[in-house]
Amino acid sequence: MPHFSIDEKQYPIVDVNDVTSDFTSVKISAMRKASRISAEFTKHVNNSDSFAKNKSSENVENEKNSCNSNKSKDTFVSLKVGASPDSSITFSLPKIILEAKIQREENVRRIIEKRKLEMEKKDQEIRENMVVRQLNMAHEREKKTAEQLEKIQKLLQIAEQEEIREQHEQKLKAQEAKEQEMKLLQEEELKKSIVEKNKWIGQLVILDRKFKEQCAEFDLLIKSCNPASSAVLNLAYQELCSQMERIIEKEIENIELLDFHTAMSIVQECDEILNLLKSELAMGITDWQNASHIESLEAKNEFGNSPQTEVSNFHISEDNQVYPHVVHEELVNTESVVEDEKNEEPLEITEKTEVDSAKYTENSALQVPVENNELPTNDEEDYISDWGDKESLQLYANSLQFLDSYTSSYMTFSTSPETKKIRFEFQKLINIPVNAISGINALHLKDKYNRLNYLLNQKAKSIQHYPEAVMFCKAEVAKKLVSQGETLISSKPDMAFPIAAVSIALWNDHEDFGKLLLSYFHKTCPFTVPVFISQLSNQSTEDFYKALGYKYAEDGTIENQDKYLRRMSGVMRLYGSLTVTKQRANETKPHPFGLQNAWRWFAATLNCKPTSNNADLCATLIFDMLEVTGNALWNAYPKQFPKLLTLLINQYYSLMLNNSAIGSGPLVRLKEFLTQFLNKKCIPSPKGQLPPNFW
């Protein structure tokens, strides 16, 4: 029987127990090979016996030579093929196991390589998919980020609009509350004034009765006096009679407190005249003109006609008794001012040296068509006292003409539907910094100025595409700054100075912006020129009041007087702040709107007669300008400005008082301010004014 030997060096003996873990697969592989070998050897079953014997002997010999240990006997397994025992074939199990192992490793290697190729292919596909997915995710993120930014911008815009709306509502509520409070105060003041008026009207009747008794006594005494001396006293007496007659002839509703004080002064002076007559008769004095008491009487008649002196010379006690209270200080101060005017240069108030009351004539027939840029002719000179001097009228006409010409230059941009969105963006870029202007610190103020100046310098990309956009922006900035006087400064006067500082800085950089700013001031409040407009014959009432600066509601009702005065007060405070606001640090250009403009305004205003329609407004604006610019004017013109104030106190105040309602709040406020000026001889610095070199 054939026998196969295996070289132990090449094929080491393997224990069967080592392959038990994978015996099933080995068994199947071995059986397959065995079946193939069995089929091969079945063909040789019929060979000769000699071939079998030779094979058998060779197997025995090989077995002896190759088997050196007892273990090798156990490594062979005999298998019989077919029915004959001589035809069986012996196989080596280690070789079969080894071949199975090699084949299994080869299969595993091939599977691994195939799997590796598949994995590499899949990995490549995954990488390509990852790159595509990352690109898609990046585009998606950019899209979502843009959408989020757009949403955030919309939310910010809504928040800003909501904040502005809330601030506006708060301002309106505060204004309404203040108006209600002012209304209640005015009602209380009106009630008090009515009660007080009834009291002093009753006292006026008593004074009139007493004066008549004095007149009767004077007629008796004057007959016994020296004719030379009686002529002087008689002139003074006749003047007192004419003054008292004018007061008594007034209707009750037209009688004012000043009339009552004047009546008291008349009665007091008449008592002095009677005492002089009695003393002459008792002492036998013949030369009245050389007597010292006559000199004091003449001085009293010279300066006693000023309303301030007449009011100060008497004191009313709680029991309504009149006591003489002569204040010599005011007379001395007035005399010193008159003496200064003699020794120094005359007071220059534009084209006049003082307010000429003789020129205050009611001339409603003359109408000056200022809107057509025409001025009064030579035969209309008297009308200048009502509207203003020629310089003011020309300035007002030029401002309106410049504003119309400037706005018409960008009319296409401001009305085109295509530019509506960009106009809205520009207005937002203007409103946000203007509304945020305040004097918190220098950096804050510089930031708001830089934002506006950046826009006006055409550095913004959006403004470079529209040649008319820069003119639109300059006009919008000027209009917005002036409107801050109506809304913000009217309730917070201290805010005028930061806004004025930014306005002056922009004016230095853009000359046309300064002209626009003044034009909007003059259009919003003509009294900043000053011009006191009268209604034209062909002008409707609504157009006339709009020209004065009044506002109308949607239902056609005009705003109340208190609200109008408050708005004009805010505009005037901002206008005055421009003249006293200092330049920025290291600014080399001259001030574009210096203090001389405040002086010109006072001079032009005092040369115009106040009327019943604008007396309260004049008092309000004069008070505002004095508070804002009074200290600077006093320091700049220490000799002339006190003269101007003396003129205001002695003459102009009485004209406003005669044309104003009883207990007028603006006049009372102005009187208190002027009284403090007389007592302290100075005007304090305005509140909220920025220090020099603040920014």
mmCIF file of C-alpha atoms in Angstrom, residues 273-593:
data_model
loop_
_atom_site.group_PDB
_atom_site.id
_atom_site.type_symbol
_atom_site.label_atom_id
_atom_site.label_comp_id
_atom_site.label_asym_id
_atom_site.label_seq_id
_atom_site.Cartn_x
_atom_site.Cartn_y
_atom_site.Cartn_z
ATOM 1 C CA ILE A 273 -47.012 169.762 46.083
ATOM 2 C CA LEU A 274 -49.694 170.671 48.637
ATOM 3 C CA ASN A 275 -47.132 170.433 51.449
ATOM 4 C CA LEU A 276 -44.833 172.770 49.506
ATOM 5 C CA LEU A 277 -47.672 175.235 49.014
ATOM 6 C CA LYS A 278 -48.562 175.100 52.684
ATOM 7 C CA SER A 279 -44.948 175.546 53.762
ATOM 8 C CA GLU A 280 -44.590 178.529 51.428
ATOM 9 C CA LEU A 281 -47.614 180.192 52.852
ATOM 10 C CA ALA A 282 -46.368 179.489 56.379
ATOM 11 C CA MET A 283 -42.736 180.531 55.827
ATOM 12 C CA GLY A 284 -43.295 183.280 53.275
ATOM 13 C CA ILE A 285 -40.883 181.902 50.665
ATOM 14 C CA THR A 286 -40.977 183.920 47.459
ATOM 15 C CA ASP A 287 -38.250 182.348 45.291
ATOM 16 C CA TRP A 288 -39.472 178.804 44.631
ATOM 17 C CA GLN A 289 -37.176 178.037 41.769
ATOM 18 C CA ASN A 290 -34.061 178.351 43.988
ATOM 19 C CA ALA A 291 -35.432 176.212 46.797
ATOM 20 C CA SER A 292 -33.822 172.765 47.283
ATOM 21 C CA HIS A 293 -37.136 170.993 47.647
ATOM 22 C CA ILE A 294 -38.181 172.282 44.177
ATOM 23 C CA GLU A 295 -34.980 170.809 42.672
ATOM 24 C CA SER A 296 -35.766 167.442 44.177
ATOM 25 C CA LEU A 297 -39.300 167.678 42.782
ATOM 26 C CA GLU A 298 -38.001 168.443 39.277
ATOM 27 C CA ALA A 299 -35.608 165.500 39.457
ATOM 28 C CA LYS A 300 -38.489 163.324 40.560
ATOM 29 C CA ASN A 301 -40.630 164.471 37.642
ATOM 30 C CA GLU A 302 -37.751 163.783 35.237
ATOM 31 C CA PHE A 303 -37.123 160.183 36.283
ATOM 32 C CA GLY A 304 -40.372 159.278 38.002
ATOM 33 C CA ASN A 305 -42.195 158.427 34.779
ATOM 34 C CA SER A 306 -40.371 155.087 34.357
ATOM 35 C CA PRO A 307 -42.565 152.202 35.408
ATOM 36 C CA GLN A 308 -39.845 150.618 37.481
ATOM 37 C CA THR A 309 -39.346 153.776 39.582
ATOM 38 C CA GLU A 310 -43.048 154.359 40.090
ATOM 39 C CA VAL A 311 -43.603 150.819 41.300
ATOM 40 C CA SER A 312 -40.598 150.918 43.624
ATOM 41 C CA ASN A 313 -41.504 154.239 45.298
ATOM 42 C CA PHE A 314 -44.504 152.782 47.128
ATOM 43 C CA HIS A 315 -45.263 149.847 49.319
ATOM 44 C CA ILE A 316 -48.701 148.320 49.945
ATOM 45 C CA SER A 317 -49.158 146.817 53.371
ATOM 46 C CA GLU A 318 -51.474 143.924 54.211
ATOM 47 C CA ASP A 319 -54.195 146.318 55.314
ATOM 48 C CA ASN A 320 -54.047 147.998 51.853
ATOM 49 C CA GLN A 321 -52.663 151.225 53.296
ATOM 50 C CA VAL A 322 -50.305 153.216 51.060
ATOM 51 C CA TYR A 323 -46.975 154.199 52.573
ATOM 52 C CA PRO A 324 -44.296 156.263 50.842
ATOM 53 C CA HIS A 325 -41.151 154.246 50.225
ATOM 54 C CA VAL A 326 -38.773 156.367 48.167
ATOM 55 C CA VAL A 327 -35.865 154.413 46.704
ATOM 56 C CA HIS A 328 -33.057 156.793 45.800
ATOM 57 C CA GLU A 329 -30.720 154.075 44.529
ATOM 58 C CA GLU A 330 -32.588 153.599 41.269
ATOM 59 C CA LEU A 331 -32.633 157.332 40.634
ATOM 60 C CA VAL A 332 -28.918 157.558 41.268
ATOM 61 C CA ASN A 333 -28.246 154.630 38.960
ATOM 62 C CA THR A 334 -30.397 156.170 36.231
ATOM 63 C CA GLU A 335 -28.618 159.506 36.624
ATOM 64 C CA SER A 336 -25.241 157.786 36.407
ATOM 65 C CA VAL A 337 -26.260 156.053 33.182
ATOM 66 C CA VAL A 338 -27.409 159.362 31.724
ATOM 67 C CA GLU A 339 -24.132 160.975 32.797
ATOM 68 C CA ASP A 340 -22.161 158.144 31.183
ATOM 69 C CA GLU A 341 -24.044 158.617 27.955
ATOM 70 C CA LYS A 342 -23.040 162.270 27.925
ATOM 71 C CA ASN A 343 -19.354 161.516 28.493
ATOM 72 C CA GLU A 344 -19.038 158.419 26.291
ATOM 73 C CA GLU A 345 -20.032 157.463 22.797
ATOM 74 C CA PRO A 346 -23.788 157.186 22.231
ATOM 75 C CA LEU A 347 -25.541 153.855 22.504
ATOM 76 C CA GLU A 348 -25.696 152.237 19.097
ATOM 77 C CA ILE A 349 -28.780 150.148 18.495
ATOM 78 C CA THR A 350 -28.559 149.453 14.763
ATOM 79 C CA GLU A 351 -29.746 152.703 13.148
ATOM 80 C CA LYS A 352 -31.236 154.343 16.260
ATOM 81 C CA THR A 353 -29.812 155.527 19.546
ATOM 82 C CA GLU A 354 -32.900 154.633 21.585
ATOM 83 C CA VAL A 355 -36.412 153.393 21.159
ATOM 84 C CA ASP A 356 -38.435 156.277 19.791
ATOM 85 C CA SER A 357 -41.954 155.867 21.134
ATOM 86 C CA ALA A 358 -43.177 158.597 18.804
ATOM 87 C CA LYS A 359 -42.555 156.313 15.836
ATOM 88 C CA TYR A 360 -44.692 153.526 17.300
ATOM 89 C CA THR A 361 -47.716 154.320 15.167
ATOM 90 C CA GLU A 362 -50.367 151.822 14.164
ATOM 91 C CA ASN A 363 -50.078 151.650 10.391
ATOM 92 C CA SER A 364 -52.014 148.606 9.311
ATOM 93 C CA ALA A 365 -52.560 150.016 5.819
ATOM 94 C CA LEU A 366 -48.938 149.428 4.891
ATOM 95 C CA GLN A 367 -48.136 145.794 4.122
ATOM 96 C CA VAL A 368 -44.631 144.689 3.249
ATOM 97 C CA PRO A 369 -44.530 141.742 0.810
ATOM 98 C CA VAL A 370 -41.481 140.104 2.382
ATOM 99 C CA GLU A 371 -42.128 136.798 0.662
ATOM 100 C CA ASN A 372 -41.387 138.522 -2.657
ATOM 101 C CA ASN A 373 -38.066 139.844 -1.281
ATOM 102 C CA GLU A 374 -39.260 143.448 -1.440
ATOM 103 C CA LEU A 375 -38.497 146.057 1.200
ATOM 104 C CA PRO A 376 -40.420 149.151 2.349
ATOM 105 C CA THR A 377 -40.028 152.283 0.274
ATOM 106 C CA ASN A 378 -38.949 155.610 1.711
ATOM 107 C CA ASP A 379 -42.518 156.683 2.432
ATOM 108 C CA GLU A 380 -43.031 153.487 4.465
ATOM 109 C CA GLU A 381 -40.260 154.135 6.997
ATOM 110 C CA ASP A 382 -42.671 154.257 9.927
ATOM 111 C CA TYR A 383 -43.752 150.727 9.139
ATOM 112 C CA ILE A 384 -40.288 149.427 9.918
ATOM 113 C CA SER A 385 -41.080 149.804 13.617
ATOM 114 C CA ASP A 386 -43.803 147.182 13.251
ATOM 115 C CA TRP A 387 -42.065 144.635 11.018
ATOM 116 C CA GLY A 388 -38.413 145.332 11.766
ATOM 117 C CA ASP A 389 -35.542 147.413 10.446
ATOM 118 C CA LYS A 390 -34.345 147.175 6.845
ATOM 119 C CA GLU A 391 -31.441 144.919 7.704
ATOM 120 C CA SER A 392 -33.708 142.406 9.413
ATOM 121 C CA LEU A 393 -36.270 142.475 6.616
ATOM 122 C CA GLN A 394 -33.589 141.926 3.987
ATOM 123 C CA LEU A 395 -32.046 139.120 6.027
ATOM 124 C CA TYR A 396 -35.426 137.410 6.378
ATOM 125 C CA ALA A 397 -36.201 137.706 2.668
ATOM 126 C CA ASN A 398 -32.763 136.380 1.679
ATOM 127 C CA SER A 399 -33.120 133.403 4.031
ATOM 128 C CA LEU A 400 -36.452 132.349 2.550
ATOM 129 C CA GLN A 401 -35.169 132.825 -0.979
ATOM 130 C CA PHE A 402 -32.011 130.800 -0.285
ATOM 131 C CA LEU A 403 -34.013 127.983 1.314
ATOM 132 C CA ASP A 404 -36.419 127.765 -1.643
ATOM 133 C CA SER A 405 -33.540 127.765 -4.125
ATOM 134 C CA TYR A 406 -31.589 125.147 -2.205
ATOM 135 C CA THR A 407 -34.494 122.727 -1.729
ATOM 136 C CA SER A 408 -35.477 123.017 -5.376
ATOM 137 C CA SER A 409 -31.940 121.963 -6.400
ATOM 138 C CA TYR A 410 -32.522 118.432 -5.077
ATOM 139 C CA MET A 411 -36.242 118.262 -5.771
ATOM 140 C CA THR A 412 -35.854 115.314 -8.173
ATOM 141 C CA PHE A 413 -34.036 113.241 -5.571
ATOM 142 C CA SER A 414 -36.463 114.140 -2.764
ATOM 143 C CA THR A 415 -39.614 113.280 -4.741
ATOM 144 C CA SER A 416 -38.570 110.326 -6.906
ATOM 145 C CA PRO A 417 -40.138 106.958 -5.898
ATOM 146 C CA GLU A 418 -36.886 105.237 -6.876
ATOM 147 C CA THR A 419 -34.942 107.064 -4.156
ATOM 148 C CA LYS A 420 -37.538 106.600 -1.437
ATOM 149 C CA LYS A 421 -35.654 103.735 0.218
ATOM 150 C CA ILE A 422 -32.289 105.485 0.148
ATOM 151 C CA ARG A 423 -33.889 108.680 1.505
ATOM 152 C CA PHE A 424 -35.232 106.683 4.405
ATOM 153 C CA GLU A 425 -31.742 105.274 5.061
ATOM 154 C CA PHE A 426 -30.221 108.773 5.019
ATOM 155 C CA GLN A 427 -32.854 110.081 7.418
ATOM 156 C CA LYS A 428 -32.139 107.196 9.757
ATOM 157 C CA LEU A 429 -28.404 107.912 9.598
ATOM 158 C CA ILE A 430 -29.195 111.541 10.505
ATOM 159 C CA ASN A 431 -31.897 111.090 13.154
ATOM 160 C CA ILE A 432 -30.038 108.523 15.261
ATOM 161 C CA PRO A 433 -26.917 110.653 16.013
ATOM 162 C CA VAL A 434 -28.862 113.936 16.264
ATOM 163 C CA ASN A 435 -31.303 112.452 18.789
ATOM 164 C CA ALA A 436 -28.353 111.102 20.800
ATOM 165 C CA ILE A 437 -26.430 114.411 21.076
ATOM 166 C CA SER A 438 -25.691 115.290 24.696
ATOM 167 C CA GLY A 439 -22.919 116.752 26.819
ATOM 168 C CA ILE A 440 -22.093 113.504 28.656
ATOM 169 C CA ASN A 441 -18.433 113.694 27.705
ATOM 170 C CA ALA A 442 -16.159 114.835 24.893
ATOM 171 C CA LEU A 443 -15.902 111.398 23.240
ATOM 172 C CA HIS A 444 -19.666 111.081 23.013
ATOM 173 C CA LEU A 445 -19.995 114.515 21.415
ATOM 174 C CA LYS A 446 -17.156 113.825 18.955
ATOM 175 C CA ASP A 447 -18.747 110.542 17.926
ATOM 176 C CA LYS A 448 -22.039 112.220 16.991
ATOM 177 C CA TYR A 449 -20.215 115.003 15.143
ATOM 178 C CA ASN A 450 -18.016 112.511 13.242
ATOM 179 C CA ARG A 451 -21.042 110.498 12.120
ATOM 180 C CA LEU A 452 -22.790 113.542 10.708
ATOM 181 C CA ASN A 453 -19.624 114.989 9.192
ATOM 182 C CA TYR A 454 -18.810 111.613 7.571
ATOM 183 C CA LEU A 455 -22.181 111.735 5.834
ATOM 184 C CA LEU A 456 -21.889 115.367 4.734
ATOM 185 C CA ASN A 457 -18.356 114.798 3.409
ATOM 186 C CA GLN A 458 -19.762 112.264 0.891
ATOM 187 C CA LYS A 459 -17.645 109.445 2.328
ATOM 188 C CA ALA A 460 -20.566 107.058 2.650
ATOM 189 C CA LYS A 461 -20.780 104.683 -0.324
ATOM 190 C CA SER A 462 -24.525 105.099 -0.656
ATOM 191 C CA ILE A 463 -24.245 108.883 -0.965
ATOM 192 C CA GLN A 464 -21.633 108.740 -3.725
ATOM 193 C CA HIS A 465 -24.076 107.251 -6.232
ATOM 194 C CA TYR A 466 -26.483 110.208 -6.004
ATOM 195 C CA PRO A 467 -25.090 113.701 -6.758
ATOM 196 C CA GLU A 468 -28.092 115.394 -5.105
ATOM 197 C CA ALA A 469 -27.964 113.244 -1.964
ATOM 198 C CA VAL A 470 -25.403 115.398 -0.133
ATOM 199 C CA MET A 471 -27.596 118.516 -0.510
ATOM 200 C CA PHE A 472 -30.570 116.517 0.742
ATOM 201 C CA CYS A 473 -28.566 115.336 3.763
ATOM 202 C CA LYS A 474 -27.330 118.848 4.641
ATOM 203 C CA ALA A 475 -30.874 120.200 4.544
ATOM 204 C CA GLU A 476 -32.162 117.289 6.638
ATOM 205 C CA VAL A 477 -29.429 117.750 9.259
ATOM 206 C CA ALA A 478 -30.138 121.503 9.523
ATOM 207 C CA LYS A 479 -33.894 120.920 9.746
ATOM 208 C CA LYS A 480 -33.464 118.188 12.374
ATOM 209 C CA LEU A 481 -31.172 120.323 14.548
ATOM 210 C CA VAL A 482 -33.618 123.256 14.500
ATOM 211 C CA SER A 483 -36.522 120.923 15.304
ATOM 212 C CA GLN A 484 -34.609 119.817 18.421
ATOM 213 C CA GLY A 485 -35.248 123.310 19.739
ATOM 214 C CA GLU A 486 -39.010 122.803 19.364
ATOM 215 C CA THR A 487 -39.124 119.316 20.887
ATOM 216 C CA LEU A 488 -36.155 118.628 23.162
ATOM 217 C CA ILE A 489 -34.814 122.016 24.256
ATOM 218 C CA SER A 490 -38.296 123.396 24.975
ATOM 219 C CA SER A 491 -38.532 120.858 27.824
ATOM 220 C CA LYS A 492 -34.786 120.490 28.603
ATOM 221 C CA PRO A 493 -33.136 123.917 28.097
ATOM 222 C CA ASP A 494 -29.676 122.633 29.103
ATOM 223 C CA MET A 495 -29.525 120.461 25.964
ATOM 224 C CA ALA A 496 -29.200 123.560 23.774
ATOM 225 C CA PHE A 497 -25.443 123.844 24.293
ATOM 226 C CA PRO A 498 -24.320 120.343 23.113
ATOM 227 C CA ILE A 499 -26.529 120.683 20.028
ATOM 228 C CA ALA A 500 -25.140 124.166 19.383
ATOM 229 C CA ALA A 501 -21.578 122.826 19.711
ATOM 230 C CA VAL A 502 -22.160 120.181 17.021
ATOM 231 C CA SER A 503 -23.933 122.748 14.822
ATOM 232 C CA ILE A 504 -21.037 125.215 15.021
ATOM 233 C CA ALA A 505 -18.517 122.444 14.258
ATOM 234 C CA LEU A 506 -20.463 121.381 11.151
ATOM 235 C CA TRP A 507 -20.852 125.044 10.172
ATOM 236 C CA ASN A 508 -17.055 125.434 10.201
ATOM 237 C CA ASP A 509 -16.702 122.482 7.828
ATOM 238 C CA HIS A 510 -19.642 123.282 5.523
ATOM 239 C CA GLU A 511 -20.492 126.930 4.876
ATOM 240 C CA ASP A 512 -23.700 126.136 2.975
ATOM 241 C CA PHE A 513 -24.869 124.083 5.957
ATOM 242 C CA GLY A 514 -24.610 127.204 8.144
ATOM 243 C CA LYS A 515 -26.778 129.173 5.709
ATOM 244 C CA LEU A 516 -29.312 126.352 5.720
ATOM 245 C CA LEU A 517 -29.318 126.279 9.515
ATOM 246 C CA LEU A 518 -30.047 130.015 9.758
ATOM 247 C CA SER A 519 -32.728 129.746 7.054
ATOM 248 C CA TYR A 520 -34.545 127.027 8.958
ATOM 249 C CA PHE A 521 -34.260 129.096 12.151
ATOM 250 C CA HIS A 522 -35.840 132.095 10.418
ATOM 251 C CA LYS A 523 -38.544 130.000 8.773
ATOM 252 C CA THR A 524 -39.461 128.155 11.987
ATOM 253 C CA CYS A 525 -39.373 131.283 14.148
ATOM 254 C CA PRO A 526 -39.236 134.633 12.274
ATOM 255 C CA PHE A 527 -38.523 136.351 15.603
ATOM 256 C CA THR A 528 -34.971 134.985 15.510
ATOM 257 C CA VAL A 529 -34.257 137.548 12.745
ATOM 258 C CA PRO A 530 -36.139 139.452 14.361
ATOM 259 C CA VAL A 531 -39.153 140.121 12.119
ATOM 260 C CA PHE A 532 -42.608 140.842 13.551
ATOM 261 C CA ILE A 533 -44.936 139.814 10.731
ATOM 262 C CA SER A 534 -48.355 141.390 10.161
ATOM 263 C CA GLN A 535 -51.112 139.739 8.188
ATOM 264 C CA LEU A 536 -51.250 140.727 4.525
ATOM 265 C CA SER A 537 -54.502 141.818 2.927
ATOM 266 C CA ASN A 538 -54.569 138.862 0.540
ATOM 267 C CA GLN A 539 -53.294 136.330 3.103
ATOM 268 C CA SER A 540 -55.521 133.768 4.825
ATOM 269 C CA THR A 541 -55.519 133.508 8.592
ATOM 270 C CA GLU A 542 -54.075 129.997 8.494
ATOM 271 C CA ASP A 543 -51.218 131.023 6.208
ATOM 272 C CA PHE A 544 -50.503 134.003 8.413
ATOM 273 C CA TYR A 545 -50.283 131.939 11.591
ATOM 274 C CA LYS A 546 -48.162 129.313 9.838
ATOM 275 C CA ALA A 547 -45.772 132.082 8.797
ATOM 276 C CA LEU A 548 -45.514 133.023 12.483
ATOM 277 C CA GLY A 549 -44.579 129.443 13.324
ATOM 278 C CA TYR A 550 -47.904 128.115 14.613
ATOM 279 C CA LYS A 551 -48.837 124.492 13.915
ATOM 280 C CA TYR A 552 -52.218 123.152 12.888
ATOM 281 C CA ALA A 553 -53.674 119.763 13.797
ATOM 282 C CA GLU A 554 -55.171 117.397 11.245
ATOM 283 C CA ASP A 555 -58.650 118.590 12.131
ATOM 284 C CA GLY A 556 -57.626 122.181 11.319
ATOM 285 C CA THR A 557 -57.360 123.470 14.908
ATOM 286 C CA ILE A 558 -54.454 125.732 15.769
ATOM 287 C CA GLU A 559 -52.157 124.878 18.687
ATOM 288 C CA ASN A 560 -52.724 126.699 21.953
ATOM 289 C CA GLN A 561 -50.667 129.731 22.878
ATOM 290 C CA ASP A 562 -48.750 128.119 25.743
ATOM 291 C CA LYS A 563 -47.491 125.287 23.550
ATOM 292 C CA TYR A 564 -46.524 127.765 20.831
ATOM 293 C CA LEU A 565 -44.585 129.942 23.293
ATOM 294 C CA ARG A 566 -42.800 126.877 24.642
ATOM 295 C CA ARG A 567 -41.691 125.805 21.155
ATOM 296 C CA MET A 568 -40.511 129.277 20.205
ATOM 297 C CA SER A 569 -38.661 129.487 23.523
ATOM 298 C CA GLY A 570 -36.734 126.291 22.715
ATOM 299 C CA VAL A 571 -35.833 127.540 19.224
ATOM 300 C CA MET A 572 -34.661 130.903 20.588
ATOM 301 C CA ARG A 573 -32.530 129.238 23.264
ATOM 302 C CA LEU A 574 -30.801 127.123 20.626
ATOM 303 C CA TYR A 575 -30.337 130.219 18.435
ATOM 304 C CA GLY A 576 -28.799 132.146 21.323
ATOM 305 C CA SER A 577 -26.592 129.190 22.271
ATOM 306 C CA LEU A 578 -24.960 129.341 18.837
ATOM 307 C CA THR A 579 -23.616 132.817 19.607
ATOM 308 C CA VAL A 580 -22.021 131.917 22.973
ATOM 309 C CA THR A 581 -20.798 128.365 22.222
ATOM 310 C CA LYS A 582 -17.014 128.142 22.040
ATOM 311 C CA GLN A 583 -15.114 126.587 19.154
ATOM 312 C CA ARG A 584 -13.605 123.125 19.346
ATOM 313 C CA ALA A 585 -10.100 122.787 20.742
ATOM 314 C CA ASN A 586 -7.384 123.562 18.170
ATOM 315 C CA GLU A 587 -9.931 125.112 15.776
ATOM 316 C CA THR A 588 -8.210 127.813 13.739
ATOM 317 C CA LYS A 589 -11.214 129.137 11.820
ATOM 318 C CA PRO A 590 -13.095 132.160 13.235
ATOM 319 C CA HIS A 591 -16.438 131.618 14.925
ATOM 320 C CA PRO A 592 -19.076 131.487 12.154
ATOM 321 C CA PHE A 593 -21.844 133.016 14.308
#
